[in-house]
Amino acid sequence: MIQFLKYIRGYLRIRIWGFSPERFMNLCSNKGILLWDIVREGDIYYMCIHLKSFRELKPILKKTGTRVAILERYGLPFFIPGLLKRKVFVLGLFLTVAFWIWSSFYIWDIELSGNYRITDDVFQRFLEASQVTVGMRQDALDIGELEKQIRRQFPEITWASARLEGTRLLIDIKENDAPIVVDRPEESTGTDLVSEYDGVVTAIIVRSGVPKVAIGDMVEKGTILVEGKVPVFNEDTTVREYYYVDADADVMLEHTLAFTTVLPLDYIEKAYTGREKTQYYLKVGKKTLRLPQERPFLVYDSLMKESRPLAFEKLRIPFFFGAVTHREYQNTEHTYTKEEAEDLLNQKLMDFLAELDEKGVQIIEKNVRINKDGHEWVLNADFLVQQLVGVSAQTERTDTGEKDTGEADTDE
């Protein structure tokens, strides 16, 4: 606090030398003039003194036969006059403060949290339709009405809260965690499970429907594995009627699977020439400002680097500046060696095997071949696999011609 008061009043760092510096300091003490940070170097003394007190030294210097020199000046009385001389700096400082004050009345960033089923893009379109956008004035936003519109537009949202934090609009929502009830028809039209491949059934577990195959059966693509048409029998074992269900079962099928991928013998590689051209731009919100420029090179690619000044980042103002560097290159033709081709083709094969593993396909045997065919390398792979099969298909309905009336026949 004392140091701050010294800075406000202003003080000097001075040098004292001459006939009697010690007497000079004693007279200053008698007159209540404060001296501090006193350092002696031979017959010379260095010390600090308040600016107002410095103006009272003239009679003391004359009486003691000492001389004084100002070494450094500190404090507000010296800073403000020097600042006023720099008109451009003062103007820039004034405009900066005015811009910060002006920008604090607007919304420069909108953040959404708590959304899982509702995507950010969908919510952004809703906000734009509600005229809630980046760059709008804060006093034009009715937070209570916005919360009502959110709950009205999205029935799955059970709670919504919006608040302003500086220049940011923070929106927190909570979606309904209860399971969504789907109305199901009381009676199913019936679906069958049909095989997608030719193969041998190795396991079957039926939960609903009538199994049409057994373990060890050879089936073809399109064969009905489990039928959704369940018969109801009369006492004489004749079919009285059918009722229909959605077939549900786990059917494991052993079948062959083929995979083929190709790689051209030649490929094009970029060879950069070292020539570059950079174009600078400004971006305000969704608008980009840049000077028009002709095509820099015949063949080139571009590298974009964008940043935002710290002041605009703290205020959440969407103001960016960036540079686009265009780099010239030439297309050079190369030929894959056998080792390079095998590495690339095997990588494609590994990606395919990873997809099979994600689907739960079990590989029993595999046969992989890589050959050169004309102007390309070809990888052919055959697999013996086991996997769960069965796609739904509409059950073919059958009319038995009989109806259950619930009454016994009587002879008249």
Coordinates of C-alpha atoms in Angstrom, one line a residue, residues 18-367:
G18 CA 29.8 17.7 -2.5
F19 CA 31.1 19.3 0.7
S20 CA 28.8 17.8 3.4
P21 CA 26.3 15.2 2.2
E22 CA 25.8 14.0 5.8
R23 CA 24.7 17.4 6.9
F24 CA 22.4 17.6 3.9
M25 CA 20.6 14.4 5.1
N26 CA 20.4 15.7 8.7
L27 CA 18.8 19.0 7.6
C28 CA 16.3 17.0 5.4
S29 CA 15.4 15.0 8.5
N30 CA 14.9 18.2 10.6
K31 CA 12.6 19.7 8.0
G32 CA 10.5 16.4 7.7
I33 CA 11.7 15.6 4.2
L34 CA 11.6 11.8 3.8
L35 CA 14.6 10.0 2.2
W36 CA 14.8 6.3 1.6
D37 CA 16.8 3.5 -0.1
I38 CA 20.0 5.4 0.7
V39 CA 23.1 3.8 -0.7
R40 CA 26.7 5.2 -0.3
E41 CA 29.5 4.7 -2.8
G42 CA 32.6 6.5 -1.6
D43 CA 31.7 10.2 -1.3
I44 CA 28.5 9.9 -3.3
Y45 CA 25.1 9.0 -1.9
Y46 CA 22.1 7.6 -3.9
M47 CA 18.6 7.9 -2.5
C48 CA 14.9 8.3 -3.3
I49 CA 12.8 11.4 -2.5
H50 CA 9.2 12.5 -3.1
L51 CA 8.6 14.9 -6.1
K52 CA 7.1 17.6 -3.8
S53 CA 9.9 17.4 -1.3
F54 CA 12.5 17.7 -4.1
R55 CA 11.3 21.2 -4.8
E56 CA 12.2 22.2 -1.2
L57 CA 15.8 21.2 -1.5
K58 CA 17.3 24.4 -2.9
P59 CA 18.1 26.2 0.4
I60 CA 19.4 23.0 1.9
L61 CA 21.8 22.4 -1.0
K62 CA 23.0 26.0 -0.8
K63 CA 23.7 25.8 2.9
T64 CA 25.5 22.4 2.9
G65 CA 27.5 23.0 -0.3
T66 CA 26.2 19.8 -2.0
R67 CA 25.0 19.1 -5.5
V68 CA 22.1 17.0 -6.7
A69 CA 21.4 15.1 -10.0
I70 CA 18.2 13.3 -11.0
L71 CA 18.8 9.8 -12.1
E72 CA 15.3 8.3 -12.6
R73 CA 11.7 9.4 -12.4
Y74 CA 8.8 7.2 -11.1
G75 CA 5.1 7.6 -10.6
L76 CA 1.9 8.8 -12.1
P77 CA 2.9 12.5 -12.4
F78 CA 5.6 11.4 -15.0
F79 CA 3.5 8.7 -16.7
I80 CA 0.5 10.8 -17.7
P81 CA 2.3 13.7 -19.4
G82 CA 4.3 11.2 -21.4
L83 CA 1.2 9.3 -22.3
L84 CA -0.6 12.4 -23.5
K85 CA 2.2 13.0 -26.0
R86 CA 1.5 9.7 -27.7
K87 CA -1.8 10.6 -29.3
V88 CA -2.1 7.5 -31.4
F89 CA -1.6 5.3 -28.4
V90 CA -4.1 7.2 -26.4
L91 CA -6.6 7.0 -29.2
G92 CA -6.0 3.3 -29.7
L93 CA -6.5 2.7 -25.9
F94 CA -9.7 4.7 -25.9
L95 CA -11.1 2.9 -28.9
T96 CA -10.1 -0.5 -27.4
V97 CA -11.9 0.3 -24.1
A98 CA -14.9 1.6 -26.1
F99 CA -15.0 -1.5 -28.2
W100 CA -14.9 -3.8 -25.1
I101 CA -17.7 -1.8 -23.5
W102 CA -19.8 -1.9 -26.8
S103 CA -19.2 -5.6 -27.4
S104 CA -20.3 -6.5 -23.8
F105 CA -23.9 -5.7 -24.8
Y106 CA -24.0 -8.4 -27.4
I107 CA -24.0 -12.3 -27.5
W108 CA -20.9 -13.6 -29.2
D109 CA -21.1 -17.3 -28.3
I110 CA -23.9 -19.9 -27.7
E111 CA -23.1 -23.1 -25.8
L112 CA -25.5 -26.1 -25.5
S113 CA -25.1 -28.9 -23.0
G114 CA -27.1 -31.9 -21.9
N115 CA -28.2 -32.9 -25.4
Y116 CA -27.8 -36.5 -26.5
R117 CA -30.6 -37.4 -28.9
I118 CA -31.0 -33.8 -30.2
T119 CA -28.0 -32.9 -32.4
D120 CA -26.3 -29.5 -32.3
D121 CA -27.2 -28.8 -35.9
V122 CA -30.9 -29.4 -35.2
F123 CA -30.9 -27.1 -32.2
Q124 CA -28.9 -24.5 -34.1
R125 CA -31.6 -24.4 -36.8
F126 CA -34.2 -24.0 -34.1
L127 CA -32.3 -21.1 -32.5
E128 CA -32.0 -19.4 -35.9
A129 CA -35.7 -19.8 -36.6
S130 CA -36.3 -18.3 -33.2
Q131 CA -34.0 -15.3 -34.1
V132 CA -31.5 -16.2 -31.4
T133 CA -28.2 -15.8 -33.1
V134 CA -24.6 -14.9 -32.5
G135 CA -24.2 -11.1 -32.6
M136 CA -27.7 -10.2 -31.3
R137 CA -28.1 -7.7 -28.5
Q138 CA -28.5 -9.1 -25.0
D139 CA -31.5 -6.9 -24.2
A140 CA -33.3 -8.3 -27.3
L141 CA -33.3 -11.8 -25.8
D142 CA -36.2 -12.9 -23.6
I143 CA -34.7 -15.8 -21.7
G144 CA -38.1 -16.9 -20.2
E145 CA -39.7 -17.0 -23.6
L146 CA -36.8 -18.9 -25.0
E147 CA -37.0 -21.6 -22.4
K148 CA -40.8 -22.0 -23.1
Q149 CA -40.1 -22.3 -26.9
I150 CA -37.4 -25.0 -26.3
R151 CA -39.9 -27.2 -24.2
R152 CA -42.6 -26.5 -26.8
Q153 CA -40.5 -27.4 -29.8
F154 CA -38.9 -30.5 -28.3
P155 CA -41.3 -32.7 -26.3
E156 CA -38.5 -35.0 -25.3
I157 CA -36.9 -32.1 -23.3
T158 CA -38.2 -32.2 -19.7
W159 CA -36.1 -29.3 -18.3
A160 CA -34.4 -26.3 -20.0
S161 CA -32.5 -23.4 -18.5
A162 CA -30.8 -20.5 -20.3
R163 CA -28.6 -17.8 -18.8
L164 CA -26.2 -15.1 -19.8
E165 CA -22.6 -15.3 -18.6
G166 CA -20.7 -12.3 -19.9
T167 CA -21.1 -12.4 -23.7
R168 CA -22.0 -16.1 -23.7
L169 CA -25.5 -17.6 -23.8
L170 CA -25.4 -20.9 -21.9
I171 CA -28.3 -23.3 -22.6
D172 CA -28.7 -26.4 -20.4
I173 CA -31.3 -29.0 -21.2
K174 CA -32.3 -32.4 -19.8
E175 CA -33.9 -35.0 -22.1
N176 CA -36.4 -37.5 -21.0
D177 CA -34.6 -40.7 -19.7
A178 CA -37.8 -42.8 -19.6
P179 CA -38.1 -45.4 -22.4
I180 CA -40.2 -44.3 -25.3
V181 CA -43.4 -46.3 -25.5
V182 CA -44.1 -47.5 -29.1
D183 CA -47.6 -48.6 -29.9
R184 CA -47.4 -52.1 -31.3
P185 CA -50.2 -53.8 -33.2
E186 CA -52.0 -56.4 -31.2
E187 CA -51.6 -59.0 -33.9
S188 CA -48.5 -59.4 -36.0
T189 CA -48.8 -60.0 -39.8
G190 CA -46.0 -62.5 -39.4
T191 CA -42.3 -62.5 -40.5
D192 CA -39.9 -65.3 -41.4
L193 CA -36.2 -65.6 -40.9
V194 CA -34.5 -66.2 -44.2
S195 CA -30.8 -67.1 -44.9
E196 CA -28.6 -64.7 -46.7
Y197 CA -26.0 -67.3 -47.7
D198 CA -25.5 -70.9 -48.9
G199 CA -24.1 -73.0 -46.1
V200 CA -24.6 -75.6 -43.3
V201 CA -26.5 -75.0 -40.1
T202 CA -24.3 -75.6 -37.1
A203 CA -26.6 -74.3 -34.3
I204 CA -30.1 -73.0 -33.9
I205 CA -32.0 -71.6 -30.9
V206 CA -35.6 -70.6 -31.6
R207 CA -37.5 -68.1 -29.4
S208 CA -40.6 -67.6 -31.5
G209 CA -41.8 -69.2 -34.7
V210 CA -41.5 -72.7 -36.3
P211 CA -38.0 -74.0 -37.2
K212 CA -37.8 -75.2 -40.7
V213 CA -34.2 -76.4 -40.6
A214 CA -32.1 -78.5 -38.2
I215 CA -28.4 -78.7 -37.3
G216 CA -26.4 -80.2 -40.2
D217 CA -28.9 -79.2 -42.9
M218 CA -27.5 -77.6 -46.1
V219 CA -29.4 -74.4 -47.0
E220 CA -29.3 -72.1 -49.9
K221 CA -29.6 -68.3 -50.0
G222 CA -33.3 -67.4 -49.5
T223 CA -34.2 -70.6 -47.6
I224 CA -36.7 -70.1 -44.7
L225 CA -34.9 -70.9 -41.5
V226 CA -37.7 -70.1 -39.0
E227 CA -41.3 -69.5 -40.2
G228 CA -43.6 -67.0 -38.6
K229 CA -46.7 -69.0 -39.4
V230 CA -47.6 -71.2 -36.3
P231 CA -50.3 -73.9 -37.0
V232 CA -53.2 -74.6 -34.6
F233 CA -54.4 -78.3 -34.9
N234 CA -57.8 -79.9 -34.5
E235 CA -58.2 -83.0 -32.4
D236 CA -57.8 -85.1 -35.6
T237 CA -54.4 -83.4 -36.1
T238 CA -55.6 -81.4 -39.1
V239 CA -54.7 -77.7 -39.2
R240 CA -57.5 -75.7 -37.9
E241 CA -56.0 -72.2 -38.4
Y242 CA -52.7 -70.3 -38.3
Y243 CA -51.6 -67.5 -36.1
Y244 CA -48.7 -65.3 -37.1
V245 CA -45.7 -64.1 -35.2
D246 CA -42.4 -62.4 -35.9
A247 CA -39.9 -65.2 -36.1
D248 CA -37.0 -64.8 -33.6
A249 CA -34.0 -67.1 -33.4
D250 CA -30.2 -67.4 -33.4
V251 CA -29.1 -69.5 -36.3
M252 CA -25.4 -70.2 -36.8
L253 CA -24.4 -70.9 -40.4
E254 CA -21.1 -72.2 -41.7
H255 CA -20.4 -70.9 -45.2
T256 CA -17.6 -69.5 -47.5
L257 CA -16.9 -65.9 -47.9
A258 CA -14.8 -64.3 -50.6
F259 CA -12.8 -61.0 -50.5
T260 CA -11.1 -59.3 -53.4
T261 CA -9.2 -56.0 -53.5
V262 CA -6.9 -54.5 -56.2
L263 CA -4.0 -52.0 -56.3
P264 CA -2.7 -50.3 -59.4
L265 CA 0.9 -51.0 -60.4
D266 CA 1.6 -47.2 -60.6
Y267 CA 0.7 -44.4 -58.4
I268 CA 1.1 -40.6 -58.4
E269 CA 3.1 -38.9 -55.7
K270 CA 3.4 -35.1 -54.9
A271 CA 6.9 -33.6 -55.2
Y272 CA 6.9 -30.1 -53.7
T273 CA 9.0 -27.5 -55.5
G274 CA 9.5 -25.2 -52.5
R275 CA 7.6 -22.3 -54.1
E276 CA 4.9 -20.9 -51.8
K277 CA 2.4 -18.0 -51.7
T278 CA 0.5 -16.9 -48.7
Q279 CA -2.9 -15.1 -48.7
Y280 CA -4.2 -13.4 -45.5
Y281 CA -7.8 -13.0 -44.5
L282 CA -10.2 -11.8 -41.8
K283 CA -13.2 -13.7 -40.7
V284 CA -16.1 -12.1 -38.8
G285 CA -18.8 -14.6 -37.9
K286 CA -19.6 -16.5 -41.1
K287 CA -18.2 -13.8 -43.4
T288 CA -14.7 -14.0 -44.7
L289 CA -12.8 -11.0 -46.0
R290 CA -9.8 -11.4 -48.3
L291 CA -8.2 -9.7 -51.2
P292 CA -8.9 -11.2 -54.6
Q293 CA -6.0 -13.3 -55.9
E294 CA -5.2 -15.0 -59.2
R295 CA -4.5 -18.7 -59.3
P296 CA -1.1 -18.9 -57.6
F297 CA 0.3 -22.0 -59.4
L298 CA -0.8 -24.5 -62.0
V299 CA -0.9 -27.4 -59.5
Y300 CA -0.9 -26.7 -55.7
D301 CA -2.4 -27.6 -52.4
S302 CA -3.4 -25.2 -49.6
L303 CA -2.6 -25.1 -45.9
M304 CA -4.9 -23.0 -43.7
K305 CA -3.9 -21.6 -40.3
E306 CA -6.5 -19.6 -38.3
S307 CA -6.3 -18.0 -34.9
R308 CA -8.2 -15.5 -32.8
P309 CA -6.7 -12.7 -30.7
L310 CA -6.8 -13.3 -27.0
A311 CA -9.0 -10.3 -26.3
F312 CA -11.6 -11.5 -28.8
E313 CA -11.3 -15.0 -27.4
K314 CA -12.0 -13.8 -23.9
L315 CA -15.0 -11.9 -25.0
R316 CA -16.2 -14.8 -27.2
I317 CA -16.3 -12.6 -30.2
P318 CA -16.2 -14.6 -33.5
F319 CA -13.4 -12.5 -35.0
F320 CA -10.5 -14.5 -36.6
F321 CA -7.5 -13.8 -38.8
G322 CA -5.7 -16.4 -40.7
A323 CA -3.4 -17.3 -43.6
V324 CA -3.7 -19.7 -46.5
T325 CA -0.4 -21.0 -47.8
H326 CA -0.5 -22.3 -51.3
R327 CA 2.3 -24.8 -52.0
E328 CA 3.3 -25.8 -55.5
Y329 CA 4.0 -29.4 -56.3
Q330 CA 4.5 -31.6 -59.3
N331 CA 2.9 -35.0 -59.9
T332 CA 5.5 -37.7 -60.2
E333 CA 4.8 -41.3 -61.3
H334 CA 6.1 -44.2 -59.3
T335 CA 5.7 -48.0 -59.4
Y336 CA 4.9 -50.2 -56.4
T337 CA 7.5 -52.8 -55.6
K338 CA 6.2 -56.3 -54.7
E339 CA 6.9 -55.6 -51.0
E340 CA 5.1 -52.3 -51.0
A341 CA 2.1 -53.8 -52.8
E342 CA 1.9 -56.7 -50.4
D343 CA 2.0 -54.3 -47.4
L344 CA -0.8 -52.1 -48.7
L345 CA -3.0 -55.1 -49.8
N346 CA -2.5 -56.8 -46.4
Q347 CA -3.5 -53.6 -44.6
K348 CA -6.8 -53.6 -46.6
L349 CA -7.3 -57.3 -45.7
M350 CA -6.7 -56.5 -42.0
D351 CA -9.3 -53.8 -42.2
F352 CA -11.8 -56.2 -43.7
L353 CA -11.0 -58.8 -41.0
A354 CA -11.6 -56.1 -38.3
E355 CA -15.0 -55.4 -39.8
L356 CA -15.8 -59.2 -39.6
D357 CA -14.7 -59.3 -36.0
E358 CA -17.0 -56.4 -35.1
K359 CA -19.9 -58.3 -36.7
G360 CA -19.1 -61.4 -34.6
V361 CA -18.0 -63.5 -37.6
Q362 CA -15.8 -66.5 -36.6
I363 CA -13.1 -67.4 -39.1
I364 CA -12.3 -71.1 -39.3
E365 CA -10.1 -71.3 -42.4
K366 CA -8.6 -68.7 -44.8
N367 CA -6.7 -68.8 -48.0

